[in-house]
Amino acid sequence: QKEVEQNSGPLSVPEGAIASLNCTYSDRGSQSFFWYRQYSGKSPELIMFIYSNGDKEDGRFTAQLNKASQYVSLLIRDSQPSDSATYLCAVTLSGGYNKLIFGAGTRLAVHP
Amino acid sequence: ETGVTQSPTHLIKTRGQQVTLRCSSQSGHNTVSWYQQALGQGPQFIFQYYREEENGRGNFPPRFSGLQFPNYSSELNVNALELDDSALYLCASSLFGGARPEQYFGPGTRLTVT
Protein backbone atom coordinates (compact mmCIF):
# COMPACT_ATOMS: atom_id res chain seq x y z
CA GLN A 1 0.00 0.00 0.00
CA LYS A 2 1.35 3.39 -0.96
CA GLU A 3 1.77 5.88 1.86
CA VAL A 4 -0.18 8.62 0.09
CA GLU A 5 -2.69 7.80 -2.63
CA GLN A 6 -4.39 10.04 -5.14
CA ASN A 7 -6.50 9.36 -8.18
CA SER A 8 -4.29 10.17 -11.16
CA GLY A 9 -7.16 11.64 -13.16
CA PRO A 10 -7.56 13.53 -15.32
CA LEU A 11 -10.39 15.17 -13.45
CA SER A 12 -12.27 17.27 -15.96
CA VAL A 13 -14.60 20.05 -14.75
CA PRO A 14 -16.30 22.92 -16.55
CA GLU A 15 -15.27 26.48 -15.85
CA GLY A 16 -17.08 27.87 -12.80
CA ALA A 17 -17.70 24.46 -11.23
CA ILE A 18 -16.30 23.06 -7.98
CA ALA A 19 -13.34 20.72 -8.38
CA SER A 20 -12.92 18.14 -5.64
CA LEU A 21 -9.53 16.48 -5.21
CA ASN A 22 -9.03 13.63 -2.79
CA CYS A 23 -6.12 12.02 -1.00
CA THR A 24 -5.79 9.15 1.47
CA TYR A 25 -2.80 8.33 3.63
CA SER A 26 -1.78 5.17 5.41
CA ASP A 27 0.22 6.34 8.45
CA ARG A 28 -1.92 7.38 11.41
CA GLY A 29 1.13 9.26 12.70
CA SER A 30 0.83 11.75 9.86
CA GLN A 31 0.88 15.21 11.34
CA SER A 32 0.60 17.91 8.70
CA PHE A 33 -1.03 17.83 5.30
CA PHE A 34 -0.20 19.91 2.27
CA TRP A 35 -1.59 20.64 -1.16
CA TYR A 36 0.79 21.72 -3.89
CA ARG A 37 -0.08 22.77 -7.42
CA GLN A 38 2.35 21.90 -10.22
CA TYR A 39 2.07 23.24 -13.73
CA SER A 40 3.68 21.20 -16.48
CA GLY A 41 7.44 21.69 -16.49
CA LYS A 42 7.39 23.77 -13.30
CA SER A 43 8.09 23.10 -9.65
CA PRO A 44 5.40 22.49 -6.99
CA GLU A 45 3.76 25.59 -5.54
CA LEU A 46 2.27 25.45 -2.04
CA ILE A 47 -1.46 26.17 -2.01
CA MET A 48 -2.49 25.25 1.53
CA PHE A 49 -1.60 23.22 4.57
CA ILE A 50 -3.82 21.85 7.33
CA TYR A 51 -3.11 19.92 10.53
CA SER A 52 -6.38 19.99 12.48
CA ASN A 53 -9.55 18.06 11.69
CA GLY A 54 -12.12 20.10 9.83
CA ASP A 55 -12.04 22.69 7.09
CA LYS A 56 -9.59 25.45 6.28
CA GLU A 57 -10.49 28.06 3.70
CA ASP A 58 -8.25 30.39 1.71
CA GLY A 59 -9.95 32.29 -1.09
CA ARG A 60 -11.36 29.82 -3.60
CA PHE A 61 -9.60 26.90 -1.94
CA THR A 62 -10.83 24.78 0.97
CA ALA A 63 -8.81 21.97 2.51
CA GLN A 64 -10.68 19.33 4.50
CA LEU A 65 -9.05 16.89 6.91
CA ASN A 66 -10.56 13.80 8.52
CA LYS A 67 -7.90 12.01 10.56
CA ALA A 68 -10.23 9.21 11.63
CA SER A 69 -10.79 8.28 8.00
CA GLN A 70 -7.19 9.21 7.01
CA TYR A 71 -8.53 11.41 4.29
CA VAL A 72 -7.71 14.91 3.11
CA SER A 73 -9.34 16.79 0.26
CA LEU A 74 -9.04 20.05 -1.63
CA LEU A 75 -12.04 21.89 -3.03
CA ILE A 76 -11.56 24.55 -5.67
CA ARG A 77 -14.59 26.78 -6.09
CA ASP A 78 -15.33 28.70 -9.31
CA SER A 79 -12.71 26.69 -11.19
CA GLN A 80 -10.82 28.58 -13.89
CA PRO A 81 -8.85 27.27 -16.89
CA SER A 82 -5.74 28.62 -15.11
CA ASP A 83 -6.37 26.06 -12.35
CA SER A 84 -5.56 23.29 -14.84
CA ALA A 85 -2.50 21.60 -13.34
CA THR A 86 -1.42 18.58 -11.34
CA TYR A 87 -2.32 18.77 -7.66
CA LEU A 88 0.01 16.99 -5.27
CA CYS A 89 -1.02 15.89 -1.80
CA ALA A 90 1.80 15.57 0.76
CA VAL A 91 2.00 14.60 4.42
CA THR A 92 4.62 14.79 7.14
CA LEU A 93 4.94 12.33 10.01
CA SER A 94 5.09 13.26 13.67
CA GLY A 95 8.47 13.41 15.34
CA GLY A 96 11.88 14.13 13.87
CA TYR A 97 12.43 16.00 10.67
CA ASN A 98 9.53 17.05 8.48
CA LYS A 99 10.10 15.11 5.27
CA LEU A 100 7.25 15.43 2.81
CA ILE A 101 5.71 12.21 1.54
CA PHE A 102 3.93 12.88 -1.74
CA GLY A 103 1.21 11.19 -3.67
CA ALA A 104 1.62 10.87 -7.44
CA GLY A 105 -0.78 13.75 -8.04
CA THR A 106 -4.15 14.31 -9.68
CA ARG A 107 -4.29 16.06 -13.02
CA LEU A 108 -7.08 18.65 -13.16
CA ALA A 109 -8.40 19.98 -16.46
CA VAL A 110 -10.82 22.93 -16.36
CA HIS A 111 -12.50 23.45 -19.71
CA PRO A 112 -14.20 26.68 -20.83
CA GLU B 1 8.22 33.56 -6.29
CA THR B 2 9.41 31.69 -3.22
CA GLY B 3 12.88 33.20 -2.99
CA VAL B 4 14.42 29.73 -3.35
CA THR B 5 16.87 29.55 -6.23
CA GLN B 6 18.50 26.58 -7.92
CA SER B 7 21.25 26.20 -10.48
CA PRO B 8 21.68 25.12 -13.14
CA THR B 9 18.24 25.00 -14.74
CA HIS B 10 19.07 22.16 -17.09
CA LEU B 11 21.95 19.73 -17.26
CA ILE B 12 22.91 16.90 -19.58
CA LYS B 13 25.41 14.34 -18.34
CA THR B 14 26.74 10.98 -19.47
CA ARG B 15 26.29 7.78 -17.50
CA GLY B 16 29.11 7.35 -14.99
CA GLN B 17 29.80 11.07 -14.60
CA GLN B 18 29.32 13.15 -11.47
CA VAL B 19 27.06 16.16 -11.02
CA THR B 20 26.63 18.96 -8.46
CA LEU B 21 23.39 20.86 -8.09
CA ARG B 22 23.03 24.01 -6.01
CA CYS B 23 20.27 25.60 -3.97
CA SER B 24 19.90 28.85 -2.05
CA SER B 25 17.26 28.87 0.64
CA GLN B 26 14.63 31.51 1.29
CA SER B 27 15.59 34.35 3.62
CA GLY B 28 14.83 33.41 7.23
CA HIS B 29 14.91 29.66 6.58
CA ASN B 30 17.56 27.34 7.98
CA THR B 31 16.75 23.97 6.42
CA VAL B 32 17.05 22.60 2.91
CA SER B 33 15.48 19.36 1.72
CA TRP B 34 16.18 17.72 -1.62
CA TYR B 35 13.68 15.76 -3.67
CA GLN B 36 13.81 13.79 -6.92
CA GLN B 37 10.79 13.86 -9.20
CA ALA B 38 10.59 11.38 -12.05
CA LEU B 39 8.18 12.03 -14.88
CA GLY B 40 4.58 11.41 -13.84
CA GLN B 41 5.47 10.83 -10.19
CA GLY B 42 5.37 12.84 -7.02
CA PRO B 43 8.65 14.11 -5.57
CA GLN B 44 10.66 11.58 -3.56
CA PHE B 45 12.61 12.72 -0.49
CA ILE B 46 16.38 12.36 -0.85
CA PHE B 47 17.68 14.05 2.33
CA GLN B 48 17.46 17.13 4.49
CA TYR B 49 20.17 19.44 5.83
CA TYR B 50 19.97 21.47 9.01
CA ARG B 51 22.85 23.12 10.84
CA GLU B 52 25.20 21.89 8.11
CA GLU B 53 24.44 18.26 8.88
CA GLU B 54 22.25 15.63 7.25
CA ASN B 55 19.05 15.57 9.27
CA GLY B 56 17.26 12.64 7.64
CA ARG B 57 17.58 10.56 4.51
CA GLY B 58 15.22 8.80 2.17
CA ASN B 59 15.76 5.55 0.30
CA PHE B 60 18.62 6.73 -1.91
CA PRO B 61 22.07 5.13 -2.26
CA PRO B 62 25.24 6.71 -0.81
CA ARG B 63 26.28 8.03 -4.21
CA PHE B 64 23.73 10.76 -3.47
CA SER B 65 25.39 13.13 -1.01
CA GLY B 66 25.01 16.71 0.05
CA LEU B 67 26.36 19.70 1.89
CA GLN B 68 24.94 22.69 3.64
CA PHE B 69 26.92 25.88 4.09
CA PRO B 70 26.86 28.46 6.92
CA ASN B 71 24.59 30.72 4.83
CA TYR B 72 22.10 27.76 4.65
CA SER B 73 22.62 27.18 0.93
CA SER B 74 23.11 23.58 -0.11
CA GLU B 75 24.56 21.28 -2.72
CA LEU B 76 23.42 17.89 -3.97
CA ASN B 77 26.12 15.68 -5.42
CA VAL B 78 25.44 12.54 -7.41
CA ASN B 79 28.30 10.23 -8.34
CA ALA B 80 28.40 7.47 -10.94
CA LEU B 81 25.30 8.73 -12.73
CA GLU B 82 22.83 6.15 -13.99
CA LEU B 83 20.15 6.55 -16.66
CA ASP B 84 17.46 6.31 -13.96
CA ASP B 85 18.87 9.42 -12.30
CA SER B 86 17.26 11.46 -15.08
CA ALA B 87 14.66 13.54 -13.26
CA LEU B 88 13.70 16.96 -11.95
CA TYR B 89 15.68 17.71 -8.79
CA LEU B 90 13.94 20.01 -6.37
CA CYS B 91 15.17 21.71 -3.27
CA ALA B 92 12.78 22.95 -0.64
CA SER B 93 13.44 25.58 1.98
CA SER B 94 11.89 25.60 5.44
CA LEU B 95 12.37 26.74 9.02
CA PHE B 96 13.22 23.84 11.32
CA GLY B 97 11.74 24.21 14.77
CA GLY B 98 9.43 27.00 13.70
CA ALA B 99 5.69 27.11 14.18
CA ARG B 100 5.01 26.83 10.47
CA PRO B 101 5.86 23.49 8.80
CA GLU B 102 5.68 24.60 5.18
CA GLN B 103 8.36 23.82 2.64
CA TYR B 104 8.80 26.05 -0.39
CA PHE B 105 10.30 24.71 -3.57
CA GLY B 106 12.81 26.23 -5.91
CA PRO B 107 12.34 26.07 -9.69
CA GLY B 108 14.23 22.78 -9.96
CA THR B 109 17.09 21.41 -12.03
CA ARG B 110 16.22 19.12 -14.91
CA LEU B 111 18.94 16.46 -15.17
CA THR B 112 19.19 14.25 -18.23
CA VAL B 113 21.59 11.30 -18.17
CA THR B 114 22.45 9.78 -21.53
PDB file of C-alpha atoms in Angstrom:
ATOM      1  CA  GLN A   1       0.000   0.000   0.000  1.00  0.00           C
ATOM      2  CA  LYS A   2       1.346   3.391  -0.962  1.00  0.00           C
ATOM      3  CA  GLU A   3       1.766   5.878   1.863  1.00  0.00           C
ATOM      4  CA  VAL A   4      -0.180   8.623   0.085  1.00  0.00           C
ATOM      5  CA  GLU A   5      -2.686   7.798  -2.632  1.00  0.00           C
ATOM      6  CA  GLN A   6      -4.388  10.040  -5.140  1.00  0.00           C
ATOM      7  CA  ASN A   7      -6.505   9.362  -8.181  1.00  0.00           C
ATOM      8  CA  SER A   8      -4.286  10.174 -11.164  1.00  0.00           C
ATOM      9  CA  GLY A   9      -7.161  11.644 -13.163  1.00  0.00           C
ATOM     10  CA  PRO A  10      -7.563  13.530 -15.323  1.00  0.00           C
ATOM     11  CA  LEU A  11     -10.389  15.169 -13.447  1.00  0.00           C
ATOM     12  CA  SER A  12     -12.267  17.267 -15.956  1.00  0.00           C
ATOM     13  CA  VAL A  13     -14.599  20.047 -14.749  1.00  0.00           C
ATOM     14  CA  PRO A  14     -16.305  22.919 -16.546  1.00  0.00           C
ATOM     15  CA  GLU A  15     -15.266  26.483 -15.849  1.00  0.00           C
ATOM     16  CA  GLY A  16     -17.078  27.871 -12.797  1.00  0.00           C
ATOM     17  CA  ALA A  17     -17.703  24.459 -11.231  1.00  0.00           C
ATOM     18  CA  ILE A  18     -16.299  23.058  -7.984  1.00  0.00           C
ATOM     19  CA  ALA A  19     -13.338  20.723  -8.384  1.00  0.00           C
ATOM     20  CA  SER A  20     -12.917  18.137  -5.638  1.00  0.00           C
ATOM     21  CA  LEU A  21      -9.528  16.480  -5.215  1.00  0.00           C
ATOM     22  CA  ASN A  22      -9.033  13.633  -2.786  1.00  0.00           C
ATOM     23  CA  CYS A  23      -6.118  12.020  -1.002  1.00  0.00           C
ATOM     24  CA  THR A  24      -5.789   9.152   1.468  1.00  0.00           C
ATOM     25  CA  TYR A  25      -2.796   8.334   3.626  1.00  0.00           C
ATOM     26  CA  SER A  26      -1.778   5.174   5.410  1.00  0.00           C
ATOM     27  CA  ASP A  27       0.220   6.335   8.448  1.00  0.00           C
ATOM     28  CA  ARG A  28      -1.916   7.383  11.412  1.00  0.00           C
ATOM     29  CA  GLY A  29       1.134   9.257  12.704  1.00  0.00           C
ATOM     30  CA  SER A  30       0.827  11.752   9.865  1.00  0.00           C
ATOM     31  CA  GLN A  31       0.880  15.214  11.344  1.00  0.00           C
ATOM     32  CA  SER A  32       0.604  17.911   8.702  1.00  0.00           C
ATOM     33  CA  PHE A  33      -1.034  17.828   5.295  1.00  0.00           C
ATOM     34  CA  PHE A  34      -0.202  19.910   2.266  1.00  0.00           C
ATOM     35  CA  TRP A  35      -1.593  20.638  -1.163  1.00  0.00           C
ATOM     36  CA  TYR A  36       0.788  21.723  -3.892  1.00  0.00           C
ATOM     37  CA  ARG A  37      -0.081  22.772  -7.425  1.00  0.00           C
ATOM     38  CA  GLN A  38       2.349  21.898 -10.219  1.00  0.00           C
ATOM     39  CA  TYR A  39       2.075  23.243 -13.732  1.00  0.00           C
ATOM     40  CA  SER A  40       3.680  21.202 -16.477  1.00  0.00           C
ATOM     41  CA  GLY A  41       7.440  21.689 -16.486  1.00  0.00           C
ATOM     42  CA  LYS A  42       7.395  23.774 -13.303  1.00  0.00           C
ATOM     43  CA  SER A  43       8.092  23.097  -9.646  1.00  0.00           C
ATOM     44  CA  PRO A  44       5.397  22.492  -6.990  1.00  0.00           C
ATOM     45  CA  GLU A  45       3.765  25.589  -5.536  1.00  0.00           C
ATOM     46  CA  LEU A  46       2.265  25.449  -2.038  1.00  0.00           C
ATOM     47  CA  ILE A  47      -1.464  26.172  -2.007  1.00  0.00           C
ATOM     48  CA  MET A  48      -2.487  25.253   1.528  1.00  0.00           C
ATOM     49  CA  PHE A  49      -1.597  23.215   4.566  1.00  0.00           C
ATOM     50  CA  ILE A  50      -3.815  21.846   7.329  1.00  0.00           C
ATOM     51  CA  TYR A  51      -3.108  19.925  10.532  1.00  0.00           C
ATOM     52  CA  SER A  52      -6.382  19.988  12.478  1.00  0.00           C
ATOM     53  CA  ASN A  53      -9.545  18.062  11.686  1.00  0.00           C
ATOM     54  CA  GLY A  54     -12.118  20.101   9.835  1.00  0.00           C
ATOM     55  CA  ASP A  55     -12.044  22.693   7.094  1.00  0.00           C
ATOM     56  CA  LYS A  56      -9.586  25.445   6.279  1.00  0.00           C
ATOM     57  CA  GLU A  57     -10.488  28.063   3.702  1.00  0.00           C
ATOM     58  CA  ASP A  58      -8.253  30.386   1.707  1.00  0.00           C
ATOM     59  CA  GLY A  59      -9.949  32.292  -1.091  1.00  0.00           C
ATOM     60  CA  ARG A  60     -11.365  29.822  -3.605  1.00  0.00           C
ATOM     61  CA  PHE A  61      -9.599  26.896  -1.940  1.00  0.00           C
ATOM     62  CA  THR A  62     -10.834  24.782   0.971  1.00  0.00           C
ATOM     63  CA  ALA A  63      -8.814  21.974   2.511  1.00  0.00           C
ATOM     64  CA  GLN A  64     -10.678  19.334   4.501  1.00  0.00           C
ATOM     65  CA  LEU A  65      -9.046  16.891   6.910  1.00  0.00           C
ATOM     66  CA  ASN A  66     -10.560  13.795   8.520  1.00  0.00           C
ATOM     67  CA  LYS A  67      -7.904  12.011  10.561  1.00  0.00           C
ATOM     68  CA  ALA A  68     -10.235   9.210  11.630  1.00  0.00           C
ATOM     69  CA  SER A  69     -10.785   8.283   8.001  1.00  0.00           C
ATOM     70  CA  GLN A  70      -7.190   9.207   7.009  1.00  0.00           C
ATOM     71  CA  TYR A  71      -8.534  11.408   4.289  1.00  0.00           C
ATOM     72  CA  VAL A  72      -7.713  14.915   3.109  1.00  0.00           C
ATOM     73  CA  SER A  73      -9.340  16.791   0.260  1.00  0.00           C
ATOM     74  CA  LEU A  74      -9.039  20.051  -1.631  1.00  0.00           C
ATOM     75  CA  LEU A  75     -12.039  21.893  -3.030  1.00  0.00           C
ATOM     76  CA  ILE A  76     -11.561  24.554  -5.666  1.00  0.00           C
ATOM     77  CA  ARG A  77     -14.588  26.781  -6.095  1.00  0.00           C
ATOM     78  CA  ASP A  78     -15.329  28.703  -9.308  1.00  0.00           C
ATOM     79  CA  SER A  79     -12.713  26.692 -11.195  1.00  0.00           C
ATOM     80  CA  GLN A  80     -10.818  28.578 -13.885  1.00  0.00           C
ATOM     81  CA  PRO A  81      -8.850  27.272 -16.888  1.00  0.00           C
ATOM     82  CA  SER A  82      -5.740  28.620 -15.115  1.00  0.00           C
ATOM     83  CA  ASP A  83      -6.372  26.060 -12.347  1.00  0.00           C
ATOM     84  CA  SER A  84      -5.560  23.290 -14.844  1.00  0.00           C
ATOM     85  CA  ALA A  85      -2.504  21.601 -13.343  1.00  0.00           C
ATOM     86  CA  THR A  86      -1.421  18.575 -11.342  1.00  0.00           C
ATOM     87  CA  TYR A  87      -2.324  18.768  -7.659  1.00  0.00           C
ATOM     88  CA  LEU A  88       0.009  16.995  -5.266  1.00  0.00           C
ATOM     89  CA  CYS A  89      -1.016  15.893  -1.799  1.00  0.00           C
ATOM     90  CA  ALA A  90       1.801  15.572   0.756  1.00  0.00           C
ATOM     91  CA  VAL A  91       2.000  14.602   4.423  1.00  0.00           C
ATOM     92  CA  THR A  92       4.617  14.791   7.144  1.00  0.00           C
ATOM     93  CA  LEU A  93       4.943  12.332  10.009  1.00  0.00           C
ATOM     94  CA  SER A  94       5.092  13.259  13.671  1.00  0.00           C
ATOM     95  CA  GLY A  95       8.471  13.411  15.342  1.00  0.00           C
ATOM     96  CA  GLY A  96      11.881  14.133  13.865  1.00  0.00           C
ATOM     97  CA  TYR A  97      12.432  16.002  10.667  1.00  0.00           C
ATOM     98  CA  ASN A  98       9.535  17.049   8.475  1.00  0.00           C
ATOM     99  CA  LYS A  99      10.101  15.112   5.272  1.00  0.00           C
ATOM    100  CA  LEU A 100       7.254  15.426   2.814  1.00  0.00           C
ATOM    101  CA  ILE A 101       5.712  12.207   1.540  1.00  0.00           C
ATOM    102  CA  PHE A 102       3.928  12.880  -1.744  1.00  0.00           C
ATOM    103  CA  GLY A 103       1.212  11.194  -3.675  1.00  0.00           C
ATOM    104  CA  ALA A 104       1.616  10.871  -7.436  1.00  0.00           C
ATOM    105  CA  GLY A 105      -0.778  13.751  -8.040  1.00  0.00           C
ATOM    106  CA  THR A 106      -4.150  14.311  -9.679  1.00  0.00           C
ATOM    107  CA  ARG A 107      -4.288  16.064 -13.018  1.00  0.00           C
ATOM    108  CA  LEU A 108      -7.083  18.650 -13.164  1.00  0.00           C
ATOM    109  CA  ALA A 109      -8.405  19.980 -16.456  1.00  0.00           C
ATOM    110  CA  VAL A 110     -10.817  22.931 -16.360  1.00  0.00           C
ATOM    111  CA  HIS A 111     -12.501  23.452 -19.712  1.00  0.00           C
ATOM    112  CA  PRO A 112     -14.200  26.684 -20.825  1.00  0.00           C
TER     113      PRO A 112
ATOM    114  CA  GLU B   1       8.216  33.561  -6.292  1.00  0.00           C
ATOM    115  CA  THR B   2       9.411  31.685  -3.220  1.00  0.00           C
ATOM    116  CA  GLY B   3      12.875  33.199  -2.986  1.00  0.00           C
ATOM    117  CA  VAL B   4      14.425  29.733  -3.353  1.00  0.00           C
ATOM    118  CA  THR B   5      16.873  29.546  -6.228  1.00  0.00           C
ATOM    119  CA  GLN B   6      18.503  26.576  -7.918  1.00  0.00           C
ATOM    120  CA  SER B   7      21.246  26.201 -10.483  1.00  0.00           C
ATOM    121  CA  PRO B   8      21.676  25.124 -13.136  1.00  0.00           C
ATOM    122  CA  THR B   9      18.235  25.001 -14.741  1.00  0.00           C
ATOM    123  CA  HIS B  10      19.068  22.160 -17.088  1.00  0.00           C
ATOM    124  CA  LEU B  11      21.950  19.733 -17.257  1.00  0.00           C
ATOM    125  CA  ILE B  12      22.905  16.898 -19.578  1.00  0.00           C
ATOM    126  CA  LYS B  13      25.407  14.338 -18.339  1.00  0.00           C
ATOM    127  CA  THR B  14      26.740  10.980 -19.473  1.00  0.00           C
ATOM    128  CA  ARG B  15      26.291   7.776 -17.499  1.00  0.00           C
ATOM    129  CA  GLY B  16      29.111   7.351 -14.988  1.00  0.00           C
ATOM    130  CA  GLN B  17      29.796  11.066 -14.604  1.00  0.00           C
ATOM    131  CA  GLN B  18      29.317  13.146 -11.474  1.00  0.00           C
ATOM    132  CA  VAL B  19      27.057  16.164 -11.022  1.00  0.00           C
ATOM    133  CA  THR B  20      26.633  18.962  -8.462  1.00  0.00           C
ATOM    134  CA  LEU B  21      23.385  20.859  -8.086  1.00  0.00           C
ATOM    135  CA  ARG B  22      23.030  24.014  -6.011  1.00  0.00           C
ATOM    136  CA  CYS B  23      20.267  25.600  -3.967  1.00  0.00           C
ATOM    137  CA  SER B  24      19.898  28.852  -2.052  1.00  0.00           C
ATOM    138  CA  SER B  25      17.256  28.865   0.635  1.00  0.00           C
ATOM    139  CA  GLN B  26      14.626  31.509   1.289  1.00  0.00           C
ATOM    140  CA  SER B  27      15.591  34.347   3.617  1.00  0.00           C
ATOM    141  CA  GLY B  28      14.835  33.408   7.229  1.00  0.00           C
ATOM    142  CA  HIS B  29      14.909  29.664   6.576  1.00  0.00           C
ATOM    143  CA  ASN B  30      17.560  27.342   7.984  1.00  0.00           C
ATOM    144  CA  THR B  31      16.746  23.971   6.419  1.00  0.00           C
ATOM    145  CA  VAL B  32      17.051  22.601   2.912  1.00  0.00           C
ATOM    146  CA  SER B  33      15.480  19.363   1.717  1.00  0.00           C
ATOM    147  CA  TRP B  34      16.184  17.719  -1.625  1.00  0.00           C
ATOM    148  CA  TYR B  35      13.676  15.760  -3.673  1.00  0.00           C
ATOM    149  CA  GLN B  36      13.812  13.790  -6.919  1.00  0.00           C
ATOM    150  CA  GLN B  37      10.792  13.860  -9.204  1.00  0.00           C
ATOM    151  CA  ALA B  38      10.594  11.378 -12.051  1.00  0.00           C
ATOM    152  CA  LEU B  39       8.178  12.029 -14.883  1.00  0.00           C
ATOM    153  CA  GLY B  40       4.578  11.414 -13.845  1.00  0.00           C
ATOM    154  CA  GLN B  41       5.465  10.833 -10.192  1.00  0.00           C
ATOM    155  CA  GLY B  42       5.371  12.836  -7.019  1.00  0.00           C
ATOM    156  CA  PRO B  43       8.646  14.112  -5.571  1.00  0.00           C
ATOM    157  CA  GLN B  44      10.657  11.578  -3.557  1.00  0.00           C
ATOM    158  CA  PHE B  45      12.611  12.723  -0.492  1.00  0.00           C
ATOM    159  CA  ILE B  46      16.377  12.360  -0.848  1.00  0.00           C
ATOM    160  CA  PHE B  47      17.677  14.051   2.333  1.00  0.00           C
ATOM    161  CA  GLN B  48      17.459  17.128   4.495  1.00  0.00           C
ATOM    162  CA  TYR B  49      20.168  19.443   5.827  1.00  0.00           C
ATOM    163  CA  TYR B  50      19.972  21.475   9.012  1.00  0.00           C
ATOM    164  CA  ARG B  51      22.854  23.120  10.840  1.00  0.00           C
ATOM    165  CA  GLU B  52      25.203  21.895   8.109  1.00  0.00           C
ATOM    166  CA  GLU B  53      24.441  18.258   8.876  1.00  0.00           C
ATOM    167  CA  GLU B  54      22.254  15.630   7.246  1.00  0.00           C
ATOM    168  CA  ASN B  55      19.050  15.566   9.272  1.00  0.00           C
ATOM    169  CA  GLY B  56      17.260  12.644   7.644  1.00  0.00           C
ATOM    170  CA  ARG B  57      17.584  10.565   4.513  1.00  0.00           C
ATOM    171  CA  GLY B  58      15.219   8.797   2.165  1.00  0.00           C
ATOM    172  CA  ASN B  59      15.762   5.551   0.300  1.00  0.00           C
ATOM    173  CA  PHE B  60      18.618   6.727  -1.911  1.00  0.00           C
ATOM    174  CA  PRO B  61      22.073   5.133  -2.260  1.00  0.00           C
ATOM    175  CA  PRO B  62      25.243   6.710  -0.807  1.00  0.00           C
ATOM    176  CA  ARG B  63      26.276   8.035  -4.215  1.00  0.00           C
ATOM    177  CA  PHE B  64      23.732  10.758  -3.465  1.00  0.00           C
ATOM    178  CA  SER B  65      25.387  13.135  -1.015  1.00  0.00           C
ATOM    179  CA  GLY B  66      25.015  16.712   0.055  1.00  0.00           C
ATOM    180  CA  LEU B  67      26.364  19.695   1.887  1.00  0.00           C
ATOM    181  CA  GLN B  68      24.941  22.691   3.641  1.00  0.00           C
ATOM    182  CA  PHE B  69      26.925  25.883   4.089  1.00  0.00           C
ATOM    183  CA  PRO B  70      26.864  28.462   6.915  1.00  0.00           C
ATOM    184  CA  ASN B  71      24.592  30.717   4.830  1.00  0.00           C
ATOM    185  CA  TYR B  72      22.105  27.759   4.651  1.00  0.00           C
ATOM    186  CA  SER B  73      22.624  27.180   0.927  1.00  0.00           C
ATOM    187  CA  SER B  74      23.106  23.582  -0.105  1.00  0.00           C
ATOM    188  CA  GLU B  75      24.559  21.281  -2.718  1.00  0.00           C
ATOM    189  CA  LEU B  76      23.415  17.892  -3.966  1.00  0.00           C
ATOM    190  CA  ASN B  77      26.125  15.678  -5.422  1.00  0.00           C
ATOM    191  CA  VAL B  78      25.441  12.539  -7.411  1.00  0.00           C
ATOM    192  CA  ASN B  79      28.300  10.229  -8.339  1.00  0.00           C
ATOM    193  CA  ALA B  80      28.403   7.467 -10.939  1.00  0.00           C
ATOM    194  CA  LEU B  81      25.302   8.728 -12.726  1.00  0.00           C
ATOM    195  CA  GLU B  82      22.826   6.152 -13.986  1.00  0.00           C
ATOM    196  CA  LEU B  83      20.154   6.547 -16.656  1.00  0.00           C
ATOM    197  CA  ASP B  84      17.455   6.309 -13.962  1.00  0.00           C
ATOM    198  CA  ASP B  85      18.868   9.421 -12.303  1.00  0.00           C
ATOM    199  CA  SER B  86      17.262  11.462 -15.084  1.00  0.00           C
ATOM    200  CA  ALA B  87      14.659  13.537 -13.258  1.00  0.00           C
ATOM    201  CA  LEU B  88      13.696  16.958 -11.948  1.00  0.00           C
ATOM    202  CA  TYR B  89      15.680  17.711  -8.789  1.00  0.00           C
ATOM    203  CA  LEU B  90      13.942  20.011  -6.373  1.00  0.00           C
ATOM    204  CA  CYS B  91      15.167  21.710  -3.273  1.00  0.00           C
ATOM    205  CA  ALA B  92      12.777  22.948  -0.636  1.00  0.00           C
ATOM    206  CA  SER B  93      13.442  25.584   1.983  1.00  0.00           C
ATOM    207  CA  SER B  94      11.894  25.599   5.443  1.00  0.00           C
ATOM    208  CA  LEU B  95      12.374  26.738   9.025  1.00  0.00           C
ATOM    209  CA  PHE B  96      13.219  23.841  11.315  1.00  0.00           C
ATOM    210  CA  GLY B  97      11.735  24.214  14.772  1.00  0.00           C
ATOM    211  CA  GLY B  98       9.427  26.997  13.700  1.00  0.00           C
ATOM    212  CA  ALA B  99       5.686  27.108  14.182  1.00  0.00           C
ATOM    213  CA  ARG B 100       5.010  26.832  10.472  1.00  0.00           C
ATOM    214  CA  PRO B 101       5.859  23.495   8.804  1.00  0.00           C
ATOM    215  CA  GLU B 102       5.680  24.595   5.179  1.00  0.00           C
ATOM    216  CA  GLN B 103       8.360  23.818   2.643  1.00  0.00           C
ATOM    217  CA  TYR B 104       8.800  26.048  -0.385  1.00  0.00           C
ATOM    218  CA  PHE B 105      10.302  24.711  -3.572  1.00  0.00           C
ATOM    219  CA  GLY B 106      12.814  26.231  -5.909  1.00  0.00           C
ATOM    220  CA  PRO B 107      12.339  26.071  -9.691  1.00  0.00           C
ATOM    221  CA  GLY B 108      14.231  22.782  -9.963  1.00  0.00           C
ATOM    222  CA  THR B 109      17.091  21.411 -12.026  1.00  0.00           C
ATOM    223  CA  ARG B 110      16.218  19.120 -14.911  1.00  0.00           C
ATOM    224  CA  LEU B 111      18.937  16.457 -15.170  1.00  0.00           C
ATOM    225  CA  THR B 112      19.186  14.251 -18.229  1.00  0.00           C
ATOM    226  CA  VAL B 113      21.595  11.304 -18.165  1.00  0.00           C
ATOM    227  CA  THR B 114      22.455   9.778 -21.527  1.00  0.00           C
TER     228      THR B 114
END
